[in-house]
Tab-separated table of C-alpha atoms in Angstrom:
chain	number	residue	atom	x	y	z
Y	1	MET	CA	205.746	-32.050	104.054
Y	2	LEU	CA	205.866	-30.033	100.713
Y	3	LEU	CA	203.552	-30.508	98.038
Y	4	GLN	CA	205.618	-32.234	95.387
Y	5	GLU	CA	206.280	-35.200	98.144
Y	6	ALA	CA	202.543	-35.424	98.835
Y	7	ARG	CA	202.109	-35.535	94.967
Y	8	ASP	CA	204.396	-38.649	94.958
Y	9	ILE	CA	203.173	-40.191	97.778
Y	10	VAL	CA	199.567	-40.070	95.840
Y	11	SER	CA	201.236	-41.330	92.618
Y	12	GLU	CA	202.702	-44.385	94.486
Y	13	SER	CA	199.661	-45.135	96.553
Y	14	VAL	CA	197.700	-45.613	93.366
Y	15	LEU	CA	200.630	-47.534	91.399
Y	16	HIS	CA	200.961	-49.851	94.639
Y	17	GLU	CA	197.403	-50.665	95.359
Y	18	GLY	CA	197.289	-51.882	91.608
Y	19	ALA	CA	194.565	-49.046	90.821
Y	20	GLY	CA	196.340	-47.661	87.615
Y	21	ASP	CA	198.898	-45.512	86.844
Y	22	ALA	CA	198.649	-41.953	88.263
Y	23	SER	CA	200.742	-40.106	85.338
Y	24	ASN	CA	197.387	-40.781	83.509
Y	25	TYR	CA	195.808	-38.005	85.336
Y	26	SER	CA	196.677	-34.210	85.161
Y	27	PRO	CA	198.777	-32.201	87.465
Y	28	GLN	CA	195.687	-30.438	88.157
Y	29	GLY	CA	193.582	-33.314	89.060
Y	30	LEU	CA	196.309	-34.953	91.288
Y	31	ASP	CA	196.482	-31.625	93.370
Y	32	ARG	CA	192.446	-31.496	93.651
Y	33	ALA	CA	192.805	-35.135	95.086
Y	34	ILE	CA	194.995	-34.128	97.588
Y	35	GLN	CA	193.170	-30.371	98.595
Y	36	PHE	CA	189.854	-32.681	98.692
Y	37	ALA	CA	191.117	-35.702	101.089
Y	38	LEU	CA	193.375	-33.281	103.071
Y	39	SER	CA	190.653	-30.742	103.875
Y	40	TYR	CA	188.142	-33.500	105.078
Y	41	LEU	CA	190.662	-34.455	107.560
Y	42	VAL	CA	191.451	-31.243	109.030
Y	43	ASN	CA	187.941	-30.152	108.937
Y	44	GLU	CA	186.657	-33.399	110.570
Y	45	THR	CA	189.451	-33.900	112.855
Y	46	ARG	CA	191.033	-30.177	113.708
Y	47	CYS	CA	194.223	-31.531	113.389
Y	48	ILE	CA	196.107	-28.283	112.912
Y	49	ASP	CA	196.332	-25.540	115.735
Y	50	ARG	CA	197.546	-22.122	116.162
Y	51	LEU	CA	197.732	-19.393	118.678
Y	52	ASP	CA	197.119	-15.750	117.672
Y	53	LYS	CA	197.632	-12.716	119.976
Y	54	ILE	CA	195.250	-9.758	119.435
Y	55	GLY	CA	196.379	-6.184	120.807
Y	56	ILE	CA	193.265	-4.421	122.864
Y	57	ARG	CA	193.554	-0.962	123.568
Y	58	GLN	CA	192.212	0.413	126.727
Y	59	GLY	CA	188.440	1.156	126.409
Y	60	GLU	CA	188.253	-0.627	123.298
Y	61	ALA	CA	185.249	-3.106	123.644
Y	62	TYR	CA	184.935	-4.128	119.847
Y	63	VAL	CA	187.628	-5.734	118.383
Y	64	ASP	CA	188.169	-7.216	114.841
Y	65	VAL	CA	189.608	-10.478	114.891
Y	66	THR	CA	191.705	-10.394	111.495
Y	67	ARG	CA	193.161	-7.251	113.170
Y	68	GLY	CA	195.402	-10.357	114.888
Y	69	LEU	CA	194.931	-12.988	112.601
Y	70	GLY	CA	195.050	-11.822	109.039
Y	71	LYS	CA	191.742	-11.114	106.574
Y	72	ASP	CA	192.781	-14.405	104.842
Y	73	SER	CA	193.274	-16.799	107.808
Y	74	GLY	CA	190.293	-18.498	106.940
Y	75	PHE	CA	189.106	-18.095	110.785
Y	76	MET	CA	185.597	-18.903	111.656
Y	77	PRO	CA	184.411	-18.823	114.936
Y	78	GLY	CA	183.129	-22.333	115.477
Y	79	PHE	CA	187.113	-23.133	115.486
Y	80	VAL	CA	187.783	-21.513	118.468
Y	81	SER	CA	189.419	-23.347	121.077
Y	82	HIS	CA	189.660	-20.934	123.707
Y	83	PHE	CA	190.671	-17.302	124.399
Y	84	ARG	CA	192.922	-16.103	127.726
Y	85	ILE	CA	194.319	-12.595	128.846
Y	86	GLY	CA	197.508	-13.990	130.516
Y	87	ASP	CA	196.650	-16.952	132.698
Y	88	ASN	CA	193.328	-15.998	132.767
Y	89	GLU	CA	190.341	-17.560	130.554
Y	90	VAL	CA	188.113	-15.205	128.555
Y	91	GLN	CA	184.988	-17.035	128.459
Y	92	LEU	CA	183.188	-17.433	125.472
Y	93	ALA	CA	179.443	-16.344	125.915
Y	94	ASP	CA	176.331	-15.318	123.781
Y	95	PHE	CA	175.948	-11.889	122.205
Y	96	GLU	CA	172.869	-11.048	124.129
Y	97	PHE	CA	174.780	-11.876	127.632
Y	98	VAL	CA	177.797	-9.390	126.822
Y	99	ARG	CA	175.386	-6.765	125.447
Y	100	ASN	CA	173.611	-6.710	128.560
Y	101	GLN	CA	176.555	-6.775	130.827
Y	102	ARG	CA	177.579	-3.548	129.082
Y	103	LEU	CA	174.113	-2.159	129.312
Y	104	ALA	CA	174.517	-2.954	132.766
Y	105	GLY	CA	177.539	-0.736	133.140
Y	106	TYR	CA	180.054	-3.846	133.796
Y	107	ASP	CA	182.994	-1.738	132.585
Y	108	ASP	CA	186.540	-0.711	133.436
Y	109	ALA	CA	187.918	-3.859	134.514
Y	110	ARG	CA	189.912	-6.824	132.691
Y	111	PRO	CA	187.861	-8.706	130.071
Y	112	GLN	CA	186.102	-11.723	131.707
Y	113	TYR	CA	183.808	-12.399	128.775
Y	114	VAL	CA	183.714	-12.534	124.852
Y	115	ALA	CA	181.055	-12.845	122.311
Y	116	PHE	CA	180.761	-12.794	118.592
Y	117	GLU	CA	178.380	-10.128	116.944
Y	118	THR	CA	179.668	-11.378	113.675
Y	119	LYS	CA	181.910	-14.065	112.308
Y	120	THR	CA	184.853	-11.673	112.694
Y	121	ASP	CA	183.861	-9.064	115.120
Y	122	LEU	CA	184.439	-9.575	119.175
Y	123	VAL	CA	182.663	-7.560	121.687
Y	124	LEU	CA	183.976	-7.798	125.383
Y	125	SER	CA	182.995	-7.210	128.690
Y	126	PRO	CA	183.848	-5.755	130.649
Y	127	THR	CA	185.614	-2.936	128.928
Y	128	PRO	CA	189.013	-2.988	129.156
Y	129	ASN	CA	190.471	-0.648	131.296
Y	130	LEU	CA	194.282	-1.252	130.323
Y	131	PRO	CA	195.501	-2.412	127.190
Y	132	TYR	CA	195.792	-6.148	127.012
Y	133	GLU	CA	196.894	-9.007	124.750
Y	134	LEU	CA	194.083	-11.295	123.754
Y	135	ASN	CA	195.318	-14.885	123.067
Y	136	VAL	CA	193.313	-16.832	120.519
Y	137	ALA	CA	193.741	-20.753	120.359
Y	138	TRP	CA	192.089	-22.158	117.562
Y	139	HIS	CA	192.228	-24.853	114.566
Y	140	PRO	CA	192.831	-22.939	111.006
Y	141	PRO	CA	191.792	-24.706	107.695
Y	142	PHE	CA	193.717	-26.534	105.276
Y	143	ILE	CA	196.206	-24.694	103.165
Y	144	GLN	CA	195.068	-23.827	99.510
Y	145	TRP	CA	196.609	-23.423	96.324
Y	146	SER	CA	196.294	-23.648	92.763
Y	147	PRO	CA	196.144	-27.070	91.283
Y	148	GLY	CA	198.607	-27.897	89.264
Y	149	THR	CA	201.178	-25.015	90.722
Y	150	GLN	CA	205.375	-25.487	90.134
Y	151	ALA	CA	205.396	-23.330	93.355
Y	152	ALA	CA	206.996	-25.119	96.405
Y	153	VAL	CA	203.962	-25.392	98.770
Y	154	ASP	CA	204.581	-26.471	102.391
Y	155	LEU	CA	201.440	-28.427	103.448
Y	156	ASN	CA	199.999	-27.197	106.761
Y	157	VAL	CA	199.055	-30.702	108.132
Y	158	PRO	CA	201.264	-32.194	110.836
Y	159	ASP	CA	203.430	-35.004	109.260
Y	160	ARG	CA	202.069	-38.032	111.457
Y	161	PHE	CA	198.704	-37.301	110.192
Y	162	VAL	CA	199.286	-36.508	106.448
Y	163	ARG	CA	200.839	-39.719	105.195
Y	164	GLU	CA	198.207	-42.402	105.529
Y	165	ALA	CA	195.483	-39.778	104.427
Y	166	LEU	CA	197.416	-39.120	101.263
Y	167	TRP	CA	197.726	-42.720	100.295
Y	168	TYR	CA	193.896	-43.819	101.350
Y	169	GLY	CA	192.300	-40.459	101.112
Y	170	ALA	CA	193.637	-38.628	98.065
Y	171	GLY	CA	194.631	-41.955	96.293
Y	172	THR	CA	191.103	-43.042	96.097
Y	173	ALA	CA	189.670	-39.941	95.636
Y	174	LEU	CA	192.085	-39.621	92.323
Y	175	VAL	CA	191.045	-42.875	91.036
Y	176	TYR	CA	187.455	-43.437	92.225
Y	177	GLY	CA	185.087	-44.388	89.442
Y	178	GLU	CA	187.574	-45.829	87.193
Y	179	PRO	CA	186.082	-49.236	85.752
Y	180	VAL	CA	189.164	-51.432	86.585
Y	181	THR	CA	189.056	-50.187	90.281
Y	182	GLU	CA	185.072	-50.347	91.109
Y	183	SER	CA	185.399	-53.686	93.149
Y	184	SER	CA	188.827	-53.279	94.303
Y	185	TRP	CA	190.968	-50.416	95.977
Y	186	ALA	CA	188.804	-47.443	95.588
Y	187	ALA	CA	185.758	-49.433	96.462
Y	188	THR	CA	187.505	-50.161	100.156
Y	189	GLY	CA	190.334	-47.736	100.125
Y	190	TRP	CA	188.169	-44.598	101.099
Y	191	GLN	CA	186.704	-46.508	103.764
Y	192	ARG	CA	189.775	-47.035	105.056
Y	193	PHE	CA	190.600	-43.426	105.054
Y	194	LEU	CA	187.323	-42.670	106.887
Y	195	GLU	CA	188.419	-45.286	109.734
Y	196	TYR	CA	191.643	-43.139	109.793
Y	197	VAL	CA	189.974	-39.763	110.272
Y	198	GLU	CA	188.123	-41.481	113.258
Y	199	ARG	CA	191.280	-42.698	114.466
Y	200	VAL	CA	193.019	-38.898	114.161
Y	201	LYS	CA	189.936	-37.553	116.181
Y	202	VAL	CA	190.635	-39.903	119.245
Y	203	MET	CA	194.359	-38.685	118.862
Y	204	THR	CA	193.553	-35.211	118.781
Y	205	GLY	CA	190.726	-35.535	121.268
Y	206	THR	CA	188.258	-33.846	118.731
Y	207	HIS	CA	185.437	-36.606	119.837
Y	208	THR	CA	185.930	-34.627	123.409
Y	209	GLU	CA	186.490	-31.433	122.028
Y	210	ARG	CA	182.706	-31.587	120.154
Y	211	ALA	CA	181.469	-33.004	122.814
Y	212	GLU	CA	182.233	-30.084	125.330
Y	213	SER	CA	181.128	-27.744	122.540
Y	214	VAL	CA	177.705	-29.085	122.492
Y	215	ASN	CA	177.502	-28.724	126.000
Y	216	GLN	CA	178.794	-25.054	126.326
Y	217	SER	CA	176.185	-24.459	123.492
Y	218	HIS	CA	173.621	-25.186	126.092
Y	219	SER	CA	175.306	-23.658	129.420
Y	220	GLN	CA	176.455	-20.435	127.642
Y	221	ARG	CA	172.772	-19.084	128.918
Y	222	GLN	CA	173.982	-20.271	132.358
Y	223	PRO	CA	176.556	-16.834	132.562
Y	224	THR	CA	173.680	-15.054	131.423
Y	225	LEU	CA	171.067	-16.521	134.183
Y	226	LEU	CA	173.516	-15.737	136.876
Y	227	ALA	CA	174.405	-12.154	135.841
Y	228	GLU	CA	170.652	-11.341	135.535
Y	229	ARG	CA	170.045	-12.858	138.831
Y	230	ARG	CA	172.969	-10.371	140.330
Y	231	LEU	CA	171.536	-7.318	138.465
Y	232	ARG	CA	167.907	-8.203	140.185
Y	233	LEU	CA	169.313	-8.239	143.583
Y	234	GLN	CA	171.520	-5.352	143.371
Y	235	LYS	CA	168.337	-3.369	142.075
Y	236	GLY	CA	166.456	-4.669	144.952
């Protein structure tokens, strides 16, 4: 959806709900309401999916994610869905585990584990024995623009989710606090938006994904323990 259509939806929502006239608000204010509501939707539901590919050279164990995703992609480690090479999963592990594997000499093979040393720097184990292509599935942030711009901005939220979020979320964010709406639409519109966000979480599987993320954070030590046990056995 283009930005101008989103502006029209928000303006119509304000008029339709009897909450005033959106023309009384500046274009900048209208855009900020859209940015606020849709950023909230995207951050809470992770409703945008993206797959990027990063070329890894033979012998390269440390990789800058922005090399494949771009420095302005808005990438954050917490929004990764999974890594894979071909059809093989590359398991996300904690940094100490991967570092210990490298110190133990697990090198020269297809990478099986990946960890973040910083927000954008990856370390792989084993060290790649051949050139590989690392697939990164993740959830990018909502697009940003200068409020009030005349440019044709293409919003990156799927159309099936954006309209209701604009109607209730951006519409109420725009007029919230106006005396005429304190006891009417703005008092209930935001709550309807929050309820809609919860429905989108179910549709996108965010509830399940976050539960698995919590479980993963508790289980990331498991590969570490297994590897340390193997090392002890090998050392006799």
